[in-house]
Amino acid sequence: MDAKTDNFKGHSTNLAGIPTGLLASAAFNDFPLPLSIGGVREMNRHFFEMLAKAPNAAEAGKMFEHYMAMLFGLDGVALAGDEGGGKRRFRSSYRRLLEGWGFDSNGPEGAVMKGWVESRFGLLPIFHKEMLGRFPSPAWIAYVEQKMSSRFHNNSISLQLDILYEFCQWMLARWLAPGRRHLTLYRGINNFDEHQVIERIDKRTAVIRQNNLVSFTANRYIADEFGDIILEVQVPVVKVLFFNDLLAGHPLKGEGEYLVIGGDYRVTMSYF
């Protein structure tokens, strides 16, 4: 075990109601507890009551997109008090962040999303363009500058991601993975530059610390396109922020991508 990675470092508080150290642990990922961001469903009670009446997942997705457009003035929808029919300055949106993540998870949009995971779940990132070691450091400063960019914080972007997470959890429980606690997901890598090996159990099994937000796929063949080492992981349903079938026509559709909240995961490794 690397001495630099033997203890998880995170924020002492979060909005999930579970201690950050437990939330990050392999034990939690093996035996997950219910997760929810405090107050989000309560503040959007009428929306979730409306969702309960949706006849199918596709209709629920349309309800979500309409609700977000109206609440945050997205896709040309004007907010109350806007001038020019909503054609104001750049409005940050969850869709722009997903598109940016799909292009480069280590770009500014990726930093904002990793910062959201920090603030809601207390998990610090371990990689953004390079390994994030001791704080302060040039790597940390660059990450903090990107995650705090005013360009992405002018439209309650954290609240948008809060609602996205809770909607995703509702959809999984209601339509797409009812009764399931884990999903079998895969990640292809060429090396462990972005991962910290916490414990090697045997030649093919290990506990690996994933970044605080990390991409997986449900398709093993897609994972194979991204690296010679395939990580197979049992991901708790409660740690999924976004996934392939959540919304129609989203920017990540081509790769069948799942965005997963990180921590220490037991993985099975296959080598090619």
Short mmCIF file of N, CA and C in Angstrom, two decimals, residues 35-154:
data_model
loop_
_atom_site.label_atom_id
_atom_site.label_comp_id
_atom_site.label_asym_id
_atom_site.label_seq_id
_atom_site.Cartn_x
_atom_site.Cartn_y
_atom_site.Cartn_z
N LEU A 35 -28.86 7.08 -0.16
CA LEU A 35 -28.23 8.39 -0.27
C LEU A 35 -29.23 9.38 -0.83
N SER A 36 -29.16 10.60 -0.31
CA SER A 36 -29.98 11.68 -0.84
C SER A 36 -29.32 12.99 -0.45
N ILE A 37 -29.39 13.98 -1.34
CA ILE A 37 -28.86 15.31 -1.04
C ILE A 37 -29.92 16.06 -0.26
N GLY A 38 -29.57 16.49 0.94
CA GLY A 38 -30.53 17.08 1.85
C GLY A 38 -31.33 18.23 1.26
N GLY A 39 -32.66 18.13 1.33
CA GLY A 39 -33.55 19.23 0.97
C GLY A 39 -33.95 19.32 -0.48
N VAL A 40 -33.30 18.57 -1.37
CA VAL A 40 -33.55 18.75 -2.81
C VAL A 40 -34.96 18.28 -3.18
N ARG A 41 -35.33 17.10 -2.76
CA ARG A 41 -36.68 16.63 -3.11
C ARG A 41 -37.74 17.46 -2.40
N GLU A 42 -37.45 17.91 -1.19
CA GLU A 42 -38.42 18.73 -0.47
C GLU A 42 -38.63 20.07 -1.17
N MET A 43 -37.55 20.69 -1.67
CA MET A 43 -37.66 21.99 -2.35
C MET A 43 -38.29 21.86 -3.73
N ASN A 44 -38.30 20.66 -4.28
CA ASN A 44 -38.87 20.43 -5.61
C ASN A 44 -39.99 19.39 -5.52
N ARG A 45 -40.77 19.51 -4.46
CA ARG A 45 -41.79 18.51 -4.14
C ARG A 45 -42.81 18.36 -5.28
N HIS A 46 -43.25 19.49 -5.84
CA HIS A 46 -44.29 19.42 -6.87
C HIS A 46 -43.77 18.71 -8.13
N PHE A 47 -42.49 18.89 -8.43
CA PHE A 47 -41.91 18.21 -9.58
C PHE A 47 -41.91 16.71 -9.38
N PHE A 48 -41.51 16.25 -8.20
CA PHE A 48 -41.46 14.81 -7.97
C PHE A 48 -42.87 14.21 -7.85
N GLU A 49 -43.82 15.00 -7.38
CA GLU A 49 -45.20 14.54 -7.39
C GLU A 49 -45.70 14.38 -8.83
N MET A 50 -45.30 15.30 -9.70
CA MET A 50 -45.66 15.22 -11.11
C MET A 50 -45.01 13.99 -11.76
N LEU A 51 -43.73 13.74 -11.42
CA LEU A 51 -43.03 12.57 -11.97
C LEU A 51 -43.75 11.27 -11.64
N ALA A 52 -44.33 11.20 -10.47
CA ALA A 52 -45.00 9.97 -10.04
C ALA A 52 -46.16 9.61 -10.96
N LYS A 53 -46.64 10.58 -11.73
CA LYS A 53 -47.76 10.34 -12.63
C LYS A 53 -47.30 9.98 -14.04
N ALA A 54 -45.97 9.98 -14.28
CA ALA A 54 -45.46 9.68 -15.61
C ALA A 54 -45.78 8.24 -15.99
N PRO A 55 -46.28 7.99 -17.21
CA PRO A 55 -46.65 6.63 -17.60
C PRO A 55 -45.46 5.75 -17.96
N ASN A 56 -44.31 6.37 -18.27
CA ASN A 56 -43.13 5.59 -18.64
C ASN A 56 -41.88 6.45 -18.47
N ALA A 57 -40.71 5.83 -18.65
CA ALA A 57 -39.45 6.53 -18.42
C ALA A 57 -39.24 7.65 -19.42
N ALA A 58 -39.62 7.43 -20.67
CA ALA A 58 -39.43 8.47 -21.69
C ALA A 58 -40.21 9.73 -21.35
N GLU A 59 -41.44 9.56 -20.90
CA GLU A 59 -42.26 10.73 -20.53
C GLU A 59 -41.68 11.43 -19.30
N ALA A 60 -41.17 10.65 -18.36
CA ALA A 60 -40.54 11.25 -17.18
C ALA A 60 -39.33 12.08 -17.58
N GLY A 61 -38.55 11.60 -18.56
CA GLY A 61 -37.42 12.37 -19.05
C GLY A 61 -37.83 13.69 -19.65
N LYS A 62 -38.92 13.68 -20.41
CA LYS A 62 -39.43 14.93 -20.99
C LYS A 62 -39.88 15.89 -19.90
N MET A 63 -40.51 15.37 -18.86
CA MET A 63 -40.93 16.22 -17.74
C MET A 63 -39.73 16.88 -17.08
N PHE A 64 -38.67 16.10 -16.88
CA PHE A 64 -37.47 16.63 -16.27
C PHE A 64 -36.88 17.76 -17.11
N GLU A 65 -36.72 17.53 -18.40
CA GLU A 65 -36.12 18.55 -19.26
C GLU A 65 -36.96 19.81 -19.31
N HIS A 66 -38.28 19.66 -19.34
CA HIS A 66 -39.16 20.84 -19.34
C HIS A 66 -39.05 21.59 -18.01
N TYR A 67 -39.02 20.85 -16.93
CA TYR A 67 -38.91 21.48 -15.61
C TYR A 67 -37.60 22.26 -15.48
N MET A 68 -36.51 21.67 -15.92
CA MET A 68 -35.21 22.35 -15.83
C MET A 68 -35.17 23.58 -16.74
N ALA A 69 -35.75 23.47 -17.93
CA ALA A 69 -35.78 24.60 -18.84
C ALA A 69 -36.56 25.76 -18.24
N MET A 70 -37.69 25.48 -17.62
CA MET A 70 -38.51 26.53 -17.03
C MET A 70 -37.87 27.12 -15.78
N LEU A 71 -37.27 26.26 -14.95
CA LEU A 71 -36.72 26.71 -13.68
C LEU A 71 -35.45 27.53 -13.85
N PHE A 72 -34.62 27.15 -14.83
CA PHE A 72 -33.31 27.78 -14.99
C PHE A 72 -33.16 28.56 -16.30
N GLY A 73 -34.24 28.71 -17.05
CA GLY A 73 -34.16 29.49 -18.28
C GLY A 73 -33.25 28.88 -19.32
N LEU A 74 -33.32 27.56 -19.49
CA LEU A 74 -32.44 26.88 -20.43
C LEU A 74 -33.11 26.77 -21.80
N ASP A 75 -32.30 26.57 -22.82
CA ASP A 75 -32.79 26.34 -24.18
C ASP A 75 -33.68 27.47 -24.67
N GLY A 76 -33.32 28.71 -24.30
CA GLY A 76 -34.05 29.86 -24.81
C GLY A 76 -35.30 30.20 -24.03
N VAL A 77 -35.63 29.46 -22.97
CA VAL A 77 -36.79 29.77 -22.15
C VAL A 77 -36.43 30.92 -21.22
N ALA A 78 -37.23 31.98 -21.23
CA ALA A 78 -36.93 33.17 -20.43
C ALA A 78 -37.35 32.96 -18.98
N LEU A 79 -36.53 33.47 -18.08
CA LEU A 79 -36.89 33.54 -16.68
C LEU A 79 -37.67 34.82 -16.42
N ALA A 80 -38.46 34.82 -15.35
CA ALA A 80 -39.17 36.04 -14.98
C ALA A 80 -38.18 37.17 -14.76
N GLY A 81 -38.45 38.34 -15.36
CA GLY A 81 -37.56 39.48 -15.19
C GLY A 81 -36.50 39.59 -16.26
N ASP A 82 -36.37 38.58 -17.12
CA ASP A 82 -35.39 38.64 -18.21
C ASP A 82 -35.83 39.67 -19.24
N GLU A 83 -34.87 40.27 -19.88
CA GLU A 83 -35.14 41.15 -21.00
C GLU A 83 -34.70 40.46 -22.28
N GLY A 84 -35.38 40.80 -23.38
CA GLY A 84 -34.99 40.22 -24.67
C GLY A 84 -35.40 38.78 -24.83
N GLY A 85 -36.51 38.38 -24.17
CA GLY A 85 -37.03 37.03 -24.38
C GLY A 85 -36.08 35.93 -23.95
N GLY A 86 -35.27 36.21 -22.93
CA GLY A 86 -34.37 35.18 -22.42
C GLY A 86 -33.02 35.19 -23.09
N LYS A 87 -32.78 36.05 -24.08
CA LYS A 87 -31.50 36.08 -24.78
C LYS A 87 -30.53 36.98 -24.03
N ARG A 88 -30.16 36.54 -22.86
CA ARG A 88 -29.22 37.27 -22.02
C ARG A 88 -27.84 36.70 -22.19
N ARG A 89 -27.00 36.91 -21.19
CA ARG A 89 -25.65 36.38 -21.20
C ARG A 89 -25.67 34.85 -21.15
N PHE A 90 -24.50 34.27 -21.31
CA PHE A 90 -24.34 32.82 -21.26
C PHE A 90 -24.96 32.26 -19.99
N ARG A 91 -25.79 31.24 -20.14
CA ARG A 91 -26.37 30.56 -18.98
C ARG A 91 -25.72 29.19 -18.83
N SER A 92 -25.11 28.95 -17.71
CA SER A 92 -24.54 27.63 -17.48
C SER A 92 -25.68 26.62 -17.30
N SER A 93 -25.44 25.39 -17.73
CA SER A 93 -26.48 24.37 -17.61
C SER A 93 -25.83 23.00 -17.43
N TYR A 94 -26.60 22.09 -16.85
CA TYR A 94 -26.12 20.73 -16.64
C TYR A 94 -25.77 20.07 -17.97
N ARG A 95 -26.49 20.41 -19.05
CA ARG A 95 -26.20 19.82 -20.35
C ARG A 95 -24.84 20.29 -20.88
N ARG A 96 -24.50 21.55 -20.67
CA ARG A 96 -23.20 22.05 -21.10
C ARG A 96 -22.08 21.34 -20.32
N LEU A 97 -22.34 21.09 -19.04
CA LEU A 97 -21.33 20.37 -18.25
C LEU A 97 -21.16 18.95 -18.75
N LEU A 98 -22.25 18.26 -19.05
CA LEU A 98 -22.15 16.89 -19.56
C LEU A 98 -21.42 16.85 -20.89
N GLU A 99 -21.72 17.82 -21.75
CA GLU A 99 -21.04 17.89 -23.03
C GLU A 99 -19.55 18.12 -22.85
N GLY A 100 -19.18 19.05 -21.94
CA GLY A 100 -17.78 19.30 -21.67
C GLY A 100 -17.08 18.10 -21.07
N TRP A 101 -17.75 17.39 -20.16
CA TRP A 101 -17.18 16.17 -19.59
C TRP A 101 -16.92 15.14 -20.68
N GLY A 102 -17.87 14.98 -21.59
CA GLY A 102 -17.69 14.02 -22.66
C GLY A 102 -16.51 14.35 -23.56
N PHE A 103 -16.22 15.63 -23.71
CA PHE A 103 -15.08 16.05 -24.53
C PHE A 103 -13.77 15.89 -23.78
N ASP A 104 -13.75 16.28 -22.49
CA ASP A 104 -12.53 16.20 -21.69
C ASP A 104 -12.91 16.31 -20.22
N SER A 105 -12.86 15.20 -19.51
CA SER A 105 -13.24 15.21 -18.09
C SER A 105 -12.26 16.00 -17.23
N ASN A 106 -11.12 16.37 -17.80
CA ASN A 106 -10.15 17.19 -17.07
C ASN A 106 -10.19 18.65 -17.50
N GLY A 107 -11.24 19.03 -18.20
CA GLY A 107 -11.43 20.41 -18.59
C GLY A 107 -12.18 21.20 -17.53
N PRO A 108 -12.52 22.46 -17.83
CA PRO A 108 -13.22 23.30 -16.85
C PRO A 108 -14.56 22.72 -16.40
N GLU A 109 -15.32 22.15 -17.35
CA GLU A 109 -16.61 21.57 -16.97
C GLU A 109 -16.41 20.39 -16.02
N GLY A 110 -15.38 19.58 -16.29
CA GLY A 110 -15.08 18.47 -15.39
C GLY A 110 -14.71 18.95 -14.00
N ALA A 111 -13.98 20.05 -13.92
CA ALA A 111 -13.61 20.61 -12.61
C ALA A 111 -14.84 21.05 -11.84
N VAL A 112 -15.81 21.68 -12.53
CA VAL A 112 -17.03 22.11 -11.87
C VAL A 112 -17.80 20.91 -11.33
N MET A 113 -17.87 19.84 -12.10
CA MET A 113 -18.60 18.66 -11.65
C MET A 113 -17.89 17.96 -10.49
N LYS A 114 -16.57 17.90 -10.54
CA LYS A 114 -15.83 17.34 -9.42
C LYS A 114 -16.00 18.21 -8.17
N GLY A 115 -16.05 19.53 -8.37
CA GLY A 115 -16.30 20.43 -7.25
C GLY A 115 -17.68 20.22 -6.65
N TRP A 116 -18.66 19.93 -7.49
CA TRP A 116 -20.00 19.63 -6.97
C TRP A 116 -19.97 18.38 -6.10
N VAL A 117 -19.27 17.33 -6.53
CA VAL A 117 -19.16 16.12 -5.72
C VAL A 117 -18.51 16.44 -4.37
N GLU A 118 -17.47 17.28 -4.39
CA GLU A 118 -16.85 17.73 -3.14
C GLU A 118 -17.88 18.32 -2.20
N SER A 119 -18.66 19.27 -2.70
CA SER A 119 -19.57 20.03 -1.84
C SER A 119 -20.75 19.21 -1.36
N ARG A 120 -21.18 18.23 -2.14
CA ARG A 120 -22.36 17.45 -1.77
C ARG A 120 -22.02 16.17 -1.03
N PHE A 121 -20.94 15.51 -1.41
CA PHE A 121 -20.61 14.21 -0.82
C PHE A 121 -19.30 14.22 -0.03
N GLY A 122 -18.59 15.34 -0.05
CA GLY A 122 -17.38 15.47 0.75
C GLY A 122 -16.15 14.81 0.17
N LEU A 123 -16.25 14.22 -1.03
CA LEU A 123 -15.13 13.47 -1.60
C LEU A 123 -14.22 14.39 -2.40
N LEU A 124 -12.95 14.42 -2.04
CA LEU A 124 -11.98 15.21 -2.77
C LEU A 124 -11.56 14.49 -4.05
N PRO A 125 -11.30 15.23 -5.12
CA PRO A 125 -10.75 14.58 -6.32
C PRO A 125 -9.32 14.14 -6.06
N ILE A 126 -8.87 13.13 -6.80
CA ILE A 126 -7.48 12.71 -6.69
C ILE A 126 -6.72 12.99 -7.98
N PHE A 127 -7.48 13.38 -9.04
CA PHE A 127 -6.82 13.63 -10.33
C PHE A 127 -7.60 14.70 -11.08
N HIS A 128 -6.87 15.69 -11.60
CA HIS A 128 -7.43 16.64 -12.55
C HIS A 128 -6.27 17.14 -13.41
N LYS A 129 -6.13 16.58 -14.58
CA LYS A 129 -5.00 16.79 -15.49
C LYS A 129 -3.73 16.11 -15.00
N GLU A 130 -3.57 16.04 -13.69
CA GLU A 130 -2.45 15.33 -13.07
C GLU A 130 -2.87 14.94 -11.66
N MET A 131 -2.08 14.08 -11.02
CA MET A 131 -2.42 13.69 -9.66
C MET A 131 -2.43 14.91 -8.75
N LEU A 132 -3.45 14.98 -7.90
CA LEU A 132 -3.56 16.07 -6.93
C LEU A 132 -2.97 15.58 -5.61
N GLY A 133 -1.76 15.99 -5.33
CA GLY A 133 -1.08 15.55 -4.12
C GLY A 133 -1.37 16.47 -2.95
N ARG A 134 -0.30 16.95 -2.35
CA ARG A 134 -0.46 17.82 -1.19
C ARG A 134 -1.07 19.16 -1.60
N PHE A 135 -1.86 19.73 -0.69
CA PHE A 135 -2.41 21.06 -0.89
C PHE A 135 -1.68 22.05 0.02
N PRO A 136 -1.27 23.22 -0.46
CA PRO A 136 -1.44 23.71 -1.84
C PRO A 136 -0.33 23.20 -2.75
N SER A 137 -0.64 23.20 -4.03
CA SER A 137 0.33 22.84 -5.07
C SER A 137 -0.17 23.46 -6.36
N PRO A 138 0.68 23.60 -7.36
CA PRO A 138 0.20 24.16 -8.64
C PRO A 138 -0.97 23.39 -9.23
N ALA A 139 -0.95 22.05 -9.10
CA ALA A 139 -2.05 21.24 -9.64
C ALA A 139 -3.36 21.55 -8.93
N TRP A 140 -3.31 21.67 -7.60
CA TRP A 140 -4.50 21.99 -6.84
C TRP A 140 -5.02 23.39 -7.17
N ILE A 141 -4.12 24.35 -7.26
CA ILE A 141 -4.53 25.72 -7.55
C ILE A 141 -5.21 25.79 -8.91
N ALA A 142 -4.66 25.10 -9.90
CA ALA A 142 -5.25 25.09 -11.24
C ALA A 142 -6.65 24.47 -11.20
N TYR A 143 -6.80 23.39 -10.44
CA TYR A 143 -8.11 22.75 -10.32
C TYR A 143 -9.12 23.69 -9.65
N VAL A 144 -8.73 24.31 -8.55
CA VAL A 144 -9.63 25.20 -7.81
C VAL A 144 -10.05 26.38 -8.68
N GLU A 145 -9.12 26.94 -9.43
CA GLU A 145 -9.45 28.05 -10.32
C GLU A 145 -10.50 27.64 -11.34
N GLN A 146 -10.36 26.44 -11.88
CA GLN A 146 -11.33 25.99 -12.87
C GLN A 146 -12.69 25.68 -12.25
N LYS A 147 -12.70 25.03 -11.11
CA LYS A 147 -13.99 24.64 -10.54
C LYS A 147 -14.78 25.84 -10.04
N MET A 148 -14.09 26.96 -9.73
CA MET A 148 -14.76 28.16 -9.23
C MET A 148 -15.02 29.19 -10.32
N SER A 149 -14.75 28.84 -11.57
CA SER A 149 -14.91 29.79 -12.67
C SER A 149 -16.32 30.39 -12.69
N SER A 150 -16.40 31.71 -12.72
CA SER A 150 -17.70 32.38 -12.72
C SER A 150 -18.50 32.06 -13.98
N ARG A 151 -17.83 31.61 -15.03
CA ARG A 151 -18.52 31.28 -16.27
C ARG A 151 -19.54 30.17 -16.06
N PHE A 152 -19.29 29.28 -15.11
CA PHE A 152 -20.18 28.15 -14.89
C PHE A 152 -21.01 28.28 -13.61
N HIS A 153 -20.90 29.39 -12.92
CA HIS A 153 -21.62 29.53 -11.65
C HIS A 153 -22.58 30.71 -11.67
N ASN A 154 -23.14 30.99 -12.85
CA ASN A 154 -24.05 32.13 -12.94
C ASN A 154 -25.51 31.71 -13.02
#
